[in-house]
JSON list of C-alpha atoms in Angstrom, two decimals:
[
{"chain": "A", "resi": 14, "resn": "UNK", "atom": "CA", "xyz": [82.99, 70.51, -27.78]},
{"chain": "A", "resi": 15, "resn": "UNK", "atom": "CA", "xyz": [84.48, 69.29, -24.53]},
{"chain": "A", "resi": 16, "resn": "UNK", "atom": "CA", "xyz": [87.98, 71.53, -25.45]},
{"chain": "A", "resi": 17, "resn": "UNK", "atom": "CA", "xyz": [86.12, 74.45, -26.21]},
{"chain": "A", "resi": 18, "resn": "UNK", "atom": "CA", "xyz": [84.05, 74.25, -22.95]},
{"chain": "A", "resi": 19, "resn": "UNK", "atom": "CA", "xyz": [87.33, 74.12, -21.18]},
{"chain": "A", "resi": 20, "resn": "UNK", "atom": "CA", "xyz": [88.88, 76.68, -23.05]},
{"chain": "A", "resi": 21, "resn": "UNK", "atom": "CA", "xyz": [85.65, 78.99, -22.50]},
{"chain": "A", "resi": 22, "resn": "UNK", "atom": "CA", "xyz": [85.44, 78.25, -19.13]},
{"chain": "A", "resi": 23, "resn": "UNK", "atom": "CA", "xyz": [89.17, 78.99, -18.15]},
{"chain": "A", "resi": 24, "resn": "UNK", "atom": "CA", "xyz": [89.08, 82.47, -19.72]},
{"chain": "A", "resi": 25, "resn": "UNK", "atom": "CA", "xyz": [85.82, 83.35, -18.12]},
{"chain": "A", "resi": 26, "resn": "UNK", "atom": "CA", "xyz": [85.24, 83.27, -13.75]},
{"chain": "A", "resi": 27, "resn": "UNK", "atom": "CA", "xyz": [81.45, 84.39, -15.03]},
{"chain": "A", "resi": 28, "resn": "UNK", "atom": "CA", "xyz": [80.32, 81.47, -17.15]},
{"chain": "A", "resi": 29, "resn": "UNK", "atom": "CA", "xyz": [81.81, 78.98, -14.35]},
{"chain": "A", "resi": 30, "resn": "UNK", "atom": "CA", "xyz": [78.77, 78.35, -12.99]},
{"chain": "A", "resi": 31, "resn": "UNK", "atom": "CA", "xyz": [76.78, 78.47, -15.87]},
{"chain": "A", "resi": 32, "resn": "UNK", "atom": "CA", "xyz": [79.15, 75.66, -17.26]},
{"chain": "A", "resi": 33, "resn": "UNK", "atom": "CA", "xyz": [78.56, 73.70, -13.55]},
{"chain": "A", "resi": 34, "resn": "UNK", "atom": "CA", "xyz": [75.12, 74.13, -14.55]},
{"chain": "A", "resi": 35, "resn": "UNK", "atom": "CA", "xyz": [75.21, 72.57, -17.56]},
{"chain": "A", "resi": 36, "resn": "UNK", "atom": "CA", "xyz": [74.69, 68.62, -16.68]},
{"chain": "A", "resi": 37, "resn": "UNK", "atom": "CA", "xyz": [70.87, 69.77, -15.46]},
{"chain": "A", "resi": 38, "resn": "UNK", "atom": "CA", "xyz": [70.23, 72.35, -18.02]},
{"chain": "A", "resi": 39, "resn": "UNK", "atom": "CA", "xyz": [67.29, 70.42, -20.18]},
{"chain": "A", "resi": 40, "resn": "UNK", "atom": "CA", "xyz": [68.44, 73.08, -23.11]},
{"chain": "A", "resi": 41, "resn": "UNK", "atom": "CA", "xyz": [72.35, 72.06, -23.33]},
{"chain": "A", "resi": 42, "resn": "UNK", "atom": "CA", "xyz": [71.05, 68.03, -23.32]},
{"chain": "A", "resi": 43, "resn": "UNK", "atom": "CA", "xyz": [69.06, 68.78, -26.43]},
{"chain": "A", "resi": 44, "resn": "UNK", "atom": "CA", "xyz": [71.79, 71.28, -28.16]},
{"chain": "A", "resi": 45, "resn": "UNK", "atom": "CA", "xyz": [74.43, 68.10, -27.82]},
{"chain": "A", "resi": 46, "resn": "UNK", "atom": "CA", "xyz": [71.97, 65.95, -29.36]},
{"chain": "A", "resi": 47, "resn": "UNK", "atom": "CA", "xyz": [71.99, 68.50, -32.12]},
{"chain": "A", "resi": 48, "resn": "UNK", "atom": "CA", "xyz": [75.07, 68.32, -32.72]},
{"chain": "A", "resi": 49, "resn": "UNK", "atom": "CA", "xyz": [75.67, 65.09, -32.16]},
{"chain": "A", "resi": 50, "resn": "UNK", "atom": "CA", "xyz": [73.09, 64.45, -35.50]},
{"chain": "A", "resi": 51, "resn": "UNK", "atom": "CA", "xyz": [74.98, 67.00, -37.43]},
{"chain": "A", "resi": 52, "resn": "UNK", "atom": "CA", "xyz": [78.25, 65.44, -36.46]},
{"chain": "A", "resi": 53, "resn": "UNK", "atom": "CA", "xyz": [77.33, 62.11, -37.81]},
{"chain": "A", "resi": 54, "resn": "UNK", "atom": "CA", "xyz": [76.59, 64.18, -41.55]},
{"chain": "A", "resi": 55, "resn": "UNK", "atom": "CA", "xyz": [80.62, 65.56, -41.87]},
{"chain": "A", "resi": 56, "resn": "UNK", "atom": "CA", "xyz": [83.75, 64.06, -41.20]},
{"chain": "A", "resi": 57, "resn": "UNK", "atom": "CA", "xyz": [85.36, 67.48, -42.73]},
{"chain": "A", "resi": 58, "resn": "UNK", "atom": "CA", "xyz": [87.47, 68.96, -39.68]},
{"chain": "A", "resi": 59, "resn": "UNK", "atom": "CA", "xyz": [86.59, 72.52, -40.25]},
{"chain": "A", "resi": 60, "resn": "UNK", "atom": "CA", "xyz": [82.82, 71.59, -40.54]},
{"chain": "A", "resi": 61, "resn": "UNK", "atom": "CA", "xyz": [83.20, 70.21, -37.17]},
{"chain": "A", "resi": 62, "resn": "UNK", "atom": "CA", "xyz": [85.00, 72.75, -35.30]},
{"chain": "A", "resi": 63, "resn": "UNK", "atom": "CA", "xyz": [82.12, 75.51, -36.26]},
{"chain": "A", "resi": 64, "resn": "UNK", "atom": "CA", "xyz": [79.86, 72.71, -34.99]},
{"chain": "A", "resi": 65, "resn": "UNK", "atom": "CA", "xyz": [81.39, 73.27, -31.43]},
{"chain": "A", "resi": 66, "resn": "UNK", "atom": "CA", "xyz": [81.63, 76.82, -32.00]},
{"chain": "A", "resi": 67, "resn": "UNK", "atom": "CA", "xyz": [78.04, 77.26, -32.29]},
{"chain": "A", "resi": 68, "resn": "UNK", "atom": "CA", "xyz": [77.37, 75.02, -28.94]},
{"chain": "A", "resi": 69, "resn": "UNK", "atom": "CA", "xyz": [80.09, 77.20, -27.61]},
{"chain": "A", "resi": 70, "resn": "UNK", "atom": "CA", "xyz": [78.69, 80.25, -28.26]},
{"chain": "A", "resi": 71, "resn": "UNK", "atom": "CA", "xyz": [74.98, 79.46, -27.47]},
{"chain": "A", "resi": 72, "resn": "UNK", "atom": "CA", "xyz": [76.51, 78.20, -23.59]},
{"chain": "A", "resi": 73, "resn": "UNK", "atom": "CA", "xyz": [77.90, 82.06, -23.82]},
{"chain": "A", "resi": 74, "resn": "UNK", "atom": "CA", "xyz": [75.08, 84.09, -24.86]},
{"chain": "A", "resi": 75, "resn": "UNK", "atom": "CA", "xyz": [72.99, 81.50, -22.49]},
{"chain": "A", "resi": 76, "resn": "UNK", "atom": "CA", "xyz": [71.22, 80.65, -26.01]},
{"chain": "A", "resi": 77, "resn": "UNK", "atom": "CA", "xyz": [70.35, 77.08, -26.39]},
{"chain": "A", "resi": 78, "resn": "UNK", "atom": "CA", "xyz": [66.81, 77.36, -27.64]},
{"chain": "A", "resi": 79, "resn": "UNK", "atom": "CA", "xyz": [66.62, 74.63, -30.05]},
{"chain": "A", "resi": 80, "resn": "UNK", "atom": "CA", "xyz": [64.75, 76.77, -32.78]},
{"chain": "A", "resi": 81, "resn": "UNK", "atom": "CA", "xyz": [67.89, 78.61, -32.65]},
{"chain": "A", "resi": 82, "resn": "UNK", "atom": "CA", "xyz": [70.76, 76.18, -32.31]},
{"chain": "A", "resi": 83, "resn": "UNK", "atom": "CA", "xyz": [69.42, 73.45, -35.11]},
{"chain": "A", "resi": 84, "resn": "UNK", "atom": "CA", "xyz": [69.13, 75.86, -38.23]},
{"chain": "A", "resi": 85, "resn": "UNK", "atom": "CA", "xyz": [72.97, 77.10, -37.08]},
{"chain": "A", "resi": 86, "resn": "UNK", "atom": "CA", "xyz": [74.12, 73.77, -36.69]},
{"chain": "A", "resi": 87, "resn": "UNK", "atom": "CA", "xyz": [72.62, 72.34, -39.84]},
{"chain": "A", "resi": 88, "resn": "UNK", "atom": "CA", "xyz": [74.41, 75.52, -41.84]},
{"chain": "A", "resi": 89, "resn": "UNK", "atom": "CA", "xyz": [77.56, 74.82, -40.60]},
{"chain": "A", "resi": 90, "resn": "UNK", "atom": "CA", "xyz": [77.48, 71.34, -41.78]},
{"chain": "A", "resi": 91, "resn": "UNK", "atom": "CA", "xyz": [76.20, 72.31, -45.17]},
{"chain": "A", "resi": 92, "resn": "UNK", "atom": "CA", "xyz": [77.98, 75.50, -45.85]},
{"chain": "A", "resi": 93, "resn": "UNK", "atom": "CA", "xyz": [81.35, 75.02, -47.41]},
{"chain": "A", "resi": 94, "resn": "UNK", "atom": "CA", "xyz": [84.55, 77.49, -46.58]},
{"chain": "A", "resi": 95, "resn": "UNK", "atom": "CA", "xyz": [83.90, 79.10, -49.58]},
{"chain": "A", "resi": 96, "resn": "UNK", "atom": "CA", "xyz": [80.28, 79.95, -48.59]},
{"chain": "A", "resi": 97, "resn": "UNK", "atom": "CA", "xyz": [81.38, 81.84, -45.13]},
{"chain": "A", "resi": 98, "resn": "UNK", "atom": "CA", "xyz": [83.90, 83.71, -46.47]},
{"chain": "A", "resi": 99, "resn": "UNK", "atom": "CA", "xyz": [81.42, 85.24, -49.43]},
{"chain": "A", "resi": 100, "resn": "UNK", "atom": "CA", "xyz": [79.05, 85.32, -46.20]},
{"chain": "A", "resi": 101, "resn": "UNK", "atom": "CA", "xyz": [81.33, 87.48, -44.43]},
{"chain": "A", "resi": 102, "resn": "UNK", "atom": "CA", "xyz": [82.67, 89.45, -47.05]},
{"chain": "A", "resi": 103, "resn": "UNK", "atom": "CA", "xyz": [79.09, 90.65, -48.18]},
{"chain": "A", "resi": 104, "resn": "UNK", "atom": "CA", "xyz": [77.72, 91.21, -44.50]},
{"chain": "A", "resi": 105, "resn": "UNK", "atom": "CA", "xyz": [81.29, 93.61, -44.15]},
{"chain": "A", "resi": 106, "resn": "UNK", "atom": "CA", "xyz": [80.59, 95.58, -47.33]},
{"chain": "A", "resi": 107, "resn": "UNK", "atom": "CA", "xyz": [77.29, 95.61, -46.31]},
{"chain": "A", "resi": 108, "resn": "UNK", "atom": "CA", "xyz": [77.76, 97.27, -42.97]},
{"chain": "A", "resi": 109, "resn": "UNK", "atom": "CA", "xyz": [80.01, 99.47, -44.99]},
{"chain": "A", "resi": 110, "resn": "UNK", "atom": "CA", "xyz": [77.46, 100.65, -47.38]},
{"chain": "A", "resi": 111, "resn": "UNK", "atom": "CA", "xyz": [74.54, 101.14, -45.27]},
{"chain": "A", "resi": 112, "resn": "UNK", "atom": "CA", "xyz": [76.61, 103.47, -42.70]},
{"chain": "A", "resi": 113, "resn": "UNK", "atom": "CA", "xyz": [77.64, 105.87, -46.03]},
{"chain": "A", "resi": 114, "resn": "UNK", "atom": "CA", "xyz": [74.76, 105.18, -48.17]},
{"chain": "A", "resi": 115, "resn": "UNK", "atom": "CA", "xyz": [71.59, 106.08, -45.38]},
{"chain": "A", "resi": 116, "resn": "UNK", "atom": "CA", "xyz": [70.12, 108.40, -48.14]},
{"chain": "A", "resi": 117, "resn": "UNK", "atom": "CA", "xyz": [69.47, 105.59, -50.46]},
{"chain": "A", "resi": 118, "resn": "UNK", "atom": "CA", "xyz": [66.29, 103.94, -51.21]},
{"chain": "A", "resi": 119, "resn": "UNK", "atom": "CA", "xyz": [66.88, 100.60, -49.76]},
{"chain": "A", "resi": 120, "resn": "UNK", "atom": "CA", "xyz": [70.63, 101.16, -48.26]},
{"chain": "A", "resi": 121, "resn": "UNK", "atom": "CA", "xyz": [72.23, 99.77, -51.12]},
{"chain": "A", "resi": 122, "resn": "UNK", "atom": "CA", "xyz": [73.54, 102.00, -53.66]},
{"chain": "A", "resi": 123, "resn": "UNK", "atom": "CA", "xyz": [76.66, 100.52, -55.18]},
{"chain": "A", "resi": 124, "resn": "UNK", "atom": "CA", "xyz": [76.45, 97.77, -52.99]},
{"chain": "A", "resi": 125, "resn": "UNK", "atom": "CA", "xyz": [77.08, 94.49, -55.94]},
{"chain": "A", "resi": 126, "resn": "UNK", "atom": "CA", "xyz": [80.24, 96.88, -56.86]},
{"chain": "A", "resi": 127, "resn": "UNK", "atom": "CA", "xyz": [82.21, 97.35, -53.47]},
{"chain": "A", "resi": 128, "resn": "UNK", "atom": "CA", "xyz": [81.11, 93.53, -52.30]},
{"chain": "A", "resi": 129, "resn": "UNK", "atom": "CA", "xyz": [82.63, 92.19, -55.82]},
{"chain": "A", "resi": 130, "resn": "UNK", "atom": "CA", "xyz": [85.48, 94.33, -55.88]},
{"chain": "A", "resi": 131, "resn": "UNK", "atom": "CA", "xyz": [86.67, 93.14, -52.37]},
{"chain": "A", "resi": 132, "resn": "UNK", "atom": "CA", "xyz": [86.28, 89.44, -53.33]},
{"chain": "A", "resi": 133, "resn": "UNK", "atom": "CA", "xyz": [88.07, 90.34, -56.81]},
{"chain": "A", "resi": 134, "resn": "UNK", "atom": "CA", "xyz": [91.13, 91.74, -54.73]},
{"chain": "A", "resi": 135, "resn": "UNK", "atom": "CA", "xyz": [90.87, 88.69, -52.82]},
{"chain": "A", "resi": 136, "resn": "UNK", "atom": "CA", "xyz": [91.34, 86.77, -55.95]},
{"chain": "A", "resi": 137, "resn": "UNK", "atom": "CA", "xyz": [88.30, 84.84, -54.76]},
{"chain": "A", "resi": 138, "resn": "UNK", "atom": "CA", "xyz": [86.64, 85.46, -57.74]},
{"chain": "A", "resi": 139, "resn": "UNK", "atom": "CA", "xyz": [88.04, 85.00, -61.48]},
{"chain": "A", "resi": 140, "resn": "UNK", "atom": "CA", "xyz": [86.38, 85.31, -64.71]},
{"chain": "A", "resi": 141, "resn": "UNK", "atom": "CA", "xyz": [85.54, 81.62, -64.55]},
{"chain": "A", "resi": 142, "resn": "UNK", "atom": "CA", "xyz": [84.41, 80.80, -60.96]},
{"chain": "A", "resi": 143, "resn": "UNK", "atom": "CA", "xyz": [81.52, 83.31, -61.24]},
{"chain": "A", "resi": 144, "resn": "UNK", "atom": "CA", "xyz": [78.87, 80.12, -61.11]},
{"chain": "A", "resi": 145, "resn": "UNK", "atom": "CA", "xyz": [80.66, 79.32, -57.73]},
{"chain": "A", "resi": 146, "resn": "UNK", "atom": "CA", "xyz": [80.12, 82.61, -56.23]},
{"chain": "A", "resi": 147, "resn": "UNK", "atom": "CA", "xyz": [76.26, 81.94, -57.64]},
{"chain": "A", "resi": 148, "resn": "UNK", "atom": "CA", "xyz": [76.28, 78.49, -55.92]},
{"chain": "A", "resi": 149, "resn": "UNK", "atom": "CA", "xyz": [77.51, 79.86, -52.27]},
{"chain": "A", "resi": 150, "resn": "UNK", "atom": "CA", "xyz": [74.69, 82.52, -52.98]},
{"chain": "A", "resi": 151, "resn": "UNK", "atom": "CA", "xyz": [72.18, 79.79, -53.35]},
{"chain": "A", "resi": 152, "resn": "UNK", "atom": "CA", "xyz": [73.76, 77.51, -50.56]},
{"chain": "A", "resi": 153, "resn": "UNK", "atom": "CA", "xyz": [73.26, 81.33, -48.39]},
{"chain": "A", "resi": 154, "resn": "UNK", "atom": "CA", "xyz": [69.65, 81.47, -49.34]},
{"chain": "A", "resi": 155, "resn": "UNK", "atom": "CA", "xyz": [68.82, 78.01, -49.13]},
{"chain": "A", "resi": 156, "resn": "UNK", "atom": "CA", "xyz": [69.74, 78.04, -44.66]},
{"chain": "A", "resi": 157, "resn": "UNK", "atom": "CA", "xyz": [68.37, 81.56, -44.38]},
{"chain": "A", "resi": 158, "resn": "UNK", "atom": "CA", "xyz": [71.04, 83.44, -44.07]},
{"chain": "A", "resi": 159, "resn": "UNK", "atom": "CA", "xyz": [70.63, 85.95, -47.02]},
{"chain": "A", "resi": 160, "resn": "UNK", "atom": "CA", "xyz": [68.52, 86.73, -50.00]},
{"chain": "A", "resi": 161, "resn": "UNK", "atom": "CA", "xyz": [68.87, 88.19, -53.33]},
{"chain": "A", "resi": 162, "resn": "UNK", "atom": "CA", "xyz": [67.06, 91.63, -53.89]},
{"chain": "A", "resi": 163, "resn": "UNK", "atom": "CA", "xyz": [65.94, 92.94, -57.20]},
{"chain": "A", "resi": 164, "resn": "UNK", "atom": "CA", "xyz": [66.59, 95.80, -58.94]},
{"chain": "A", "resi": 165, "resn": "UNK", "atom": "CA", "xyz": [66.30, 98.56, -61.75]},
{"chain": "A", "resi": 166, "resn": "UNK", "atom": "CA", "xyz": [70.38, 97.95, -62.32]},
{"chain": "A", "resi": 167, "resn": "UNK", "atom": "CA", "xyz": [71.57, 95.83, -65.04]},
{"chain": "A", "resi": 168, "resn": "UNK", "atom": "CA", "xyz": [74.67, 94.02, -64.10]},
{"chain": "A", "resi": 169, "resn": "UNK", "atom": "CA", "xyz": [76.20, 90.25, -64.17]},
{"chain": "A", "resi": 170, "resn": "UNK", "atom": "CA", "xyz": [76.59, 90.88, -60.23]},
{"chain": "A", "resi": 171, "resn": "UNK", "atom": "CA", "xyz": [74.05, 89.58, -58.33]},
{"chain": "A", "resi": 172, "resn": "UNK", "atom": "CA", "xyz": [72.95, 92.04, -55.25]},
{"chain": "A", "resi": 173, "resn": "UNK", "atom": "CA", "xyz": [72.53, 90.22, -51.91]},
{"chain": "A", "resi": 174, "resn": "UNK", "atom": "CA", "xyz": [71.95, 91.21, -48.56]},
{"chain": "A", "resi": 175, "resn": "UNK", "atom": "CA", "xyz": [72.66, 89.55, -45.68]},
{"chain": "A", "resi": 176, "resn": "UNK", "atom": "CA", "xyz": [69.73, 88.15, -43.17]},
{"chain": "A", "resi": 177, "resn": "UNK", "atom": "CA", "xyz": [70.06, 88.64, -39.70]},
{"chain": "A", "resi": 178, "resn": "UNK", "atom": "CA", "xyz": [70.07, 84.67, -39.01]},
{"chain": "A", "resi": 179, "resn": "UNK", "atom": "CA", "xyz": [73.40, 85.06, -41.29]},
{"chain": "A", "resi": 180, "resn": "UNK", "atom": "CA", "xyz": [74.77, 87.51, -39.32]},
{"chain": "A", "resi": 181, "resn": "UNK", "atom": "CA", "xyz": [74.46, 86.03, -35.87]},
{"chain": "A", "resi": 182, "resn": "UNK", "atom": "CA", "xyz": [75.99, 82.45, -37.47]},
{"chain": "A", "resi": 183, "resn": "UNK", "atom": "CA", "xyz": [78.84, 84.42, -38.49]},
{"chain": "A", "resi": 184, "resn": "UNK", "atom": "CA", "xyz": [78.84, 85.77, -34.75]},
{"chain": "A", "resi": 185, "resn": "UNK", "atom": "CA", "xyz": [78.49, 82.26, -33.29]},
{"chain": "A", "resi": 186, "resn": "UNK", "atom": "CA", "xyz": [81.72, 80.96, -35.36]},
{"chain": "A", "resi": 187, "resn": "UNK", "atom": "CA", "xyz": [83.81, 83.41, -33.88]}
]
């Protein structure tokens, strides 16, 4: 977390002084306990960086409300790789779709297709992972960050939308 400070703090004069700031700031104190707990749950390395990420971010977009660091910081210790790239891929698609498909009912249209198709390309899934994919979609549900809609359309593919919470994690890793 220390790095990234520094790093964020060298590429931006503006967030110097919010960064000075920082020792009295009640918020930050409570966001490093945060992640201090969620630390002590992973010793995975990638885990760990989007840990610092999140802190990062929420020092950037002056955002260190607890109620909505702690659901962030839990997801990124219980979401696996796999998870946040299906997370990503689907919120993409999803933008996609709901720019072209604004005459739809609910925004959707085709949506399961162009989402599984990308992640078929990507040779993320195969014929036999497709209870993977199903377990990142529950992991995804499970912290918030999407939810499975129903529908009239019969199909293997599950159709999932992406929460808002999900989208501003993936925001917060960048």
């Amino acid at each position: 977390v220390r790095d990234e400070l520094k790093r964020l703090y060298e590429q931006n004069d503006d967030l110097r002084d919010r960064i000075r700031s920082l020792e009295n700031n009640p918020g930050f104190t409570e966001a490093i306990s945060a992640l201090a707990l969620q630390a002590m749950r992973t010793s995975v390395r990638n885990r760990l960086k989007r840990l610092a990420r999140i802190i990062v971010n929420g020092v950037k977009y002056d955002d260190l409300a607890p109620e909505s660091l702690d659901d962030m910081l839990r997801a990124a210790t219980e979401l696996t790789d796999r998870d946040i790239i299906v997370l990503r891929t689907i919120n993409e698609q999803q933008h996609k779709v709901t720019i072209y498909r604004l005459d739809s009912v609910d925004g959707t249209v085709n949506f399961p297709r162009e989402v599984w198709q990308v992640l078929e390309q990507e040779k993320f899934i195969t014929p036999g992972n497709q209870m993977e994919l199903r377990s990142s979609l529950a992991r995804l549900q499970a912290v918030g960050f999407g939810a499975e809609i129903q529908t009239m359309e019969s199909s293997w593919r599950p159709r999932f939308l992406v929460a808002p919470q999900g989208e501003k994690f993936l925001s917060y890793l960048e």
